Amino acid sequence: MSAAPNLTDILTSIDELAARGQVSREKAFSAWYAINFYSIDEDDALDAAAADGGNDQGIDLVFVDEASESLMVIQAHCPGNTTKPTPKAK
């Protein structure tokens, strides 16, 4: 039985995805979430996350979850410094 991943393992996985997709850690985090929790194809998730921009009203990723027939809207924040609390605004 393998142990559950810890924060370091998760951040490493996100950073590897960011490097493959040539996106920031922040954008890679929303894609990583969709890939790992909704089984979204990696390329599709990275494409959707890359569309994030200044006038997106805080939306980082949108996709259709076919299993539940739902539109999923994700807002994600992956801090660079994980040792201090994230501000409420994030």
CSV table of C-alpha atoms in Angstrom, one decimal:
chain,number,residue,atom,x,y,z
A,1,MET,CA,0.0,0.0,0.0
A,2,SER,CA,1.5,3.3,-1.0
A,3,ALA,CA,1.3,6.4,1.2
A,4,ALA,CA,-0.8,9.4,0.2
A,5,PRO,CA,1.1,12.1,-1.6
A,6,ASN,CA,2.3,15.0,0.6
A,7,LEU,CA,2.4,18.7,-0.4
A,8,THR,CA,6.0,18.4,-1.8
A,9,ASP,CA,4.9,15.5,-4.1
A,10,ILE,CA,1.9,17.4,-5.3
A,11,LEU,CA,3.9,20.6,-6.0
A,12,THR,CA,6.5,18.6,-7.8
A,13,SER,CA,3.8,17.0,-10.0
A,14,ILE,CA,2.3,20.5,-10.7
A,15,ASP,CA,5.7,21.9,-11.6
A,16,GLU,CA,6.4,19.0,-13.9
A,17,LEU,CA,3.0,19.7,-15.6
A,18,ALA,CA,3.9,23.4,-15.8
A,19,ALA,CA,7.2,22.6,-17.6
A,20,ARG,CA,5.5,20.2,-20.0
A,21,GLY,CA,2.8,22.7,-20.8
A,22,GLN,CA,5.0,25.7,-20.7
A,23,VAL,CA,2.6,27.5,-18.3
A,24,SER,CA,3.0,29.0,-14.9
A,25,ARG,CA,2.6,27.0,-11.7
A,26,GLU,CA,-0.7,28.9,-11.1
A,27,LYS,CA,-2.2,27.8,-14.4
A,28,ALA,CA,-0.7,24.3,-14.1
A,29,PHE,CA,-2.5,23.9,-10.7
A,30,SER,CA,-6.0,24.3,-12.2
A,31,ALA,CA,-5.1,21.9,-15.0
A,32,TRP,CA,-3.5,19.4,-12.5
A,33,TYR,CA,-6.7,19.5,-10.4
A,34,ALA,CA,-8.9,18.7,-13.5
A,35,ILE,CA,-6.6,15.9,-14.6
A,36,ASN,CA,-6.4,14.3,-11.2
A,37,PHE,CA,-9.9,14.7,-9.9
A,38,TYR,CA,-11.9,14.6,-13.2
A,39,SER,CA,-9.7,12.5,-15.5
A,40,ILE,CA,-9.5,15.3,-18.1
A,41,ASP,CA,-6.9,14.8,-20.8
A,42,GLU,CA,-3.7,16.6,-20.0
A,43,ASP,CA,-3.5,18.5,-23.3
A,44,ASP,CA,-7.1,19.6,-23.0
A,45,ALA,CA,-6.6,20.7,-19.4
A,46,LEU,CA,-3.5,22.7,-20.2
A,47,ASP,CA,-5.2,24.3,-23.2
A,48,ALA,CA,-8.1,25.3,-21.0
A,49,ALA,CA,-5.9,26.7,-18.3
A,50,ALA,CA,-3.8,28.7,-20.7
A,51,ALA,CA,-6.9,30.7,-21.7
A,52,ASP,CA,-6.9,32.2,-18.2
A,53,GLY,CA,-6.5,36.0,-18.4
A,54,GLY,CA,-7.1,39.4,-17.0
A,55,ASN,CA,-10.8,39.8,-17.7
A,56,ASP,CA,-11.8,36.2,-16.7
A,57,GLN,CA,-13.7,37.3,-13.5
A,58,GLY,CA,-11.5,34.9,-11.5
A,59,ILE,CA,-12.3,31.8,-13.6
A,60,ASP,CA,-9.2,29.7,-14.1
A,61,LEU,CA,-10.6,26.7,-15.9
A,62,VAL,CA,-13.9,25.6,-17.4
A,63,PHE,CA,-14.8,22.2,-18.8
A,64,VAL,CA,-17.7,19.8,-19.2
A,65,ASP,CA,-17.6,16.8,-16.8
A,66,GLU,CA,-19.3,14.3,-19.0
A,67,ALA,CA,-19.8,11.7,-16.2
A,68,SER,CA,-22.0,14.1,-14.2
A,69,GLU,CA,-23.2,16.1,-17.3
A,70,SER,CA,-22.1,19.3,-15.5
A,71,LEU,CA,-20.2,22.4,-16.5
A,72,MET,CA,-17.3,22.7,-14.1
A,73,VAL,CA,-15.9,26.2,-13.3
A,74,ILE,CA,-12.6,26.2,-11.3
A,75,GLN,CA,-10.9,29.0,-9.5
A,76,ALA,CA,-7.5,27.9,-8.3
A,77,HIS,CA,-4.5,29.5,-6.4
A,78,CYS,CA,-1.2,27.8,-5.9
A,79,PRO,CA,1.1,30.0,-3.8
A,80,GLY,CA,4.8,30.3,-4.5
A,81,ASN,CA,5.4,30.4,-0.7
A,82,THR,CA,3.6,27.6,1.1
A,83,THR,CA,4.9,28.6,4.5
A,84,LYS,CA,2.7,31.7,5.0
A,85,PRO,CA,-1.1,31.9,4.9
A,86,THR,CA,-2.9,32.8,1.6
A,87,PRO,CA,-4.6,36.2,1.8
A,88,LYS,CA,-8.4,36.1,1.8
A,89,ALA,CA,-8.5,37.9,-1.5
A,90,LYS,CA,-7.0,34.9,-3.2
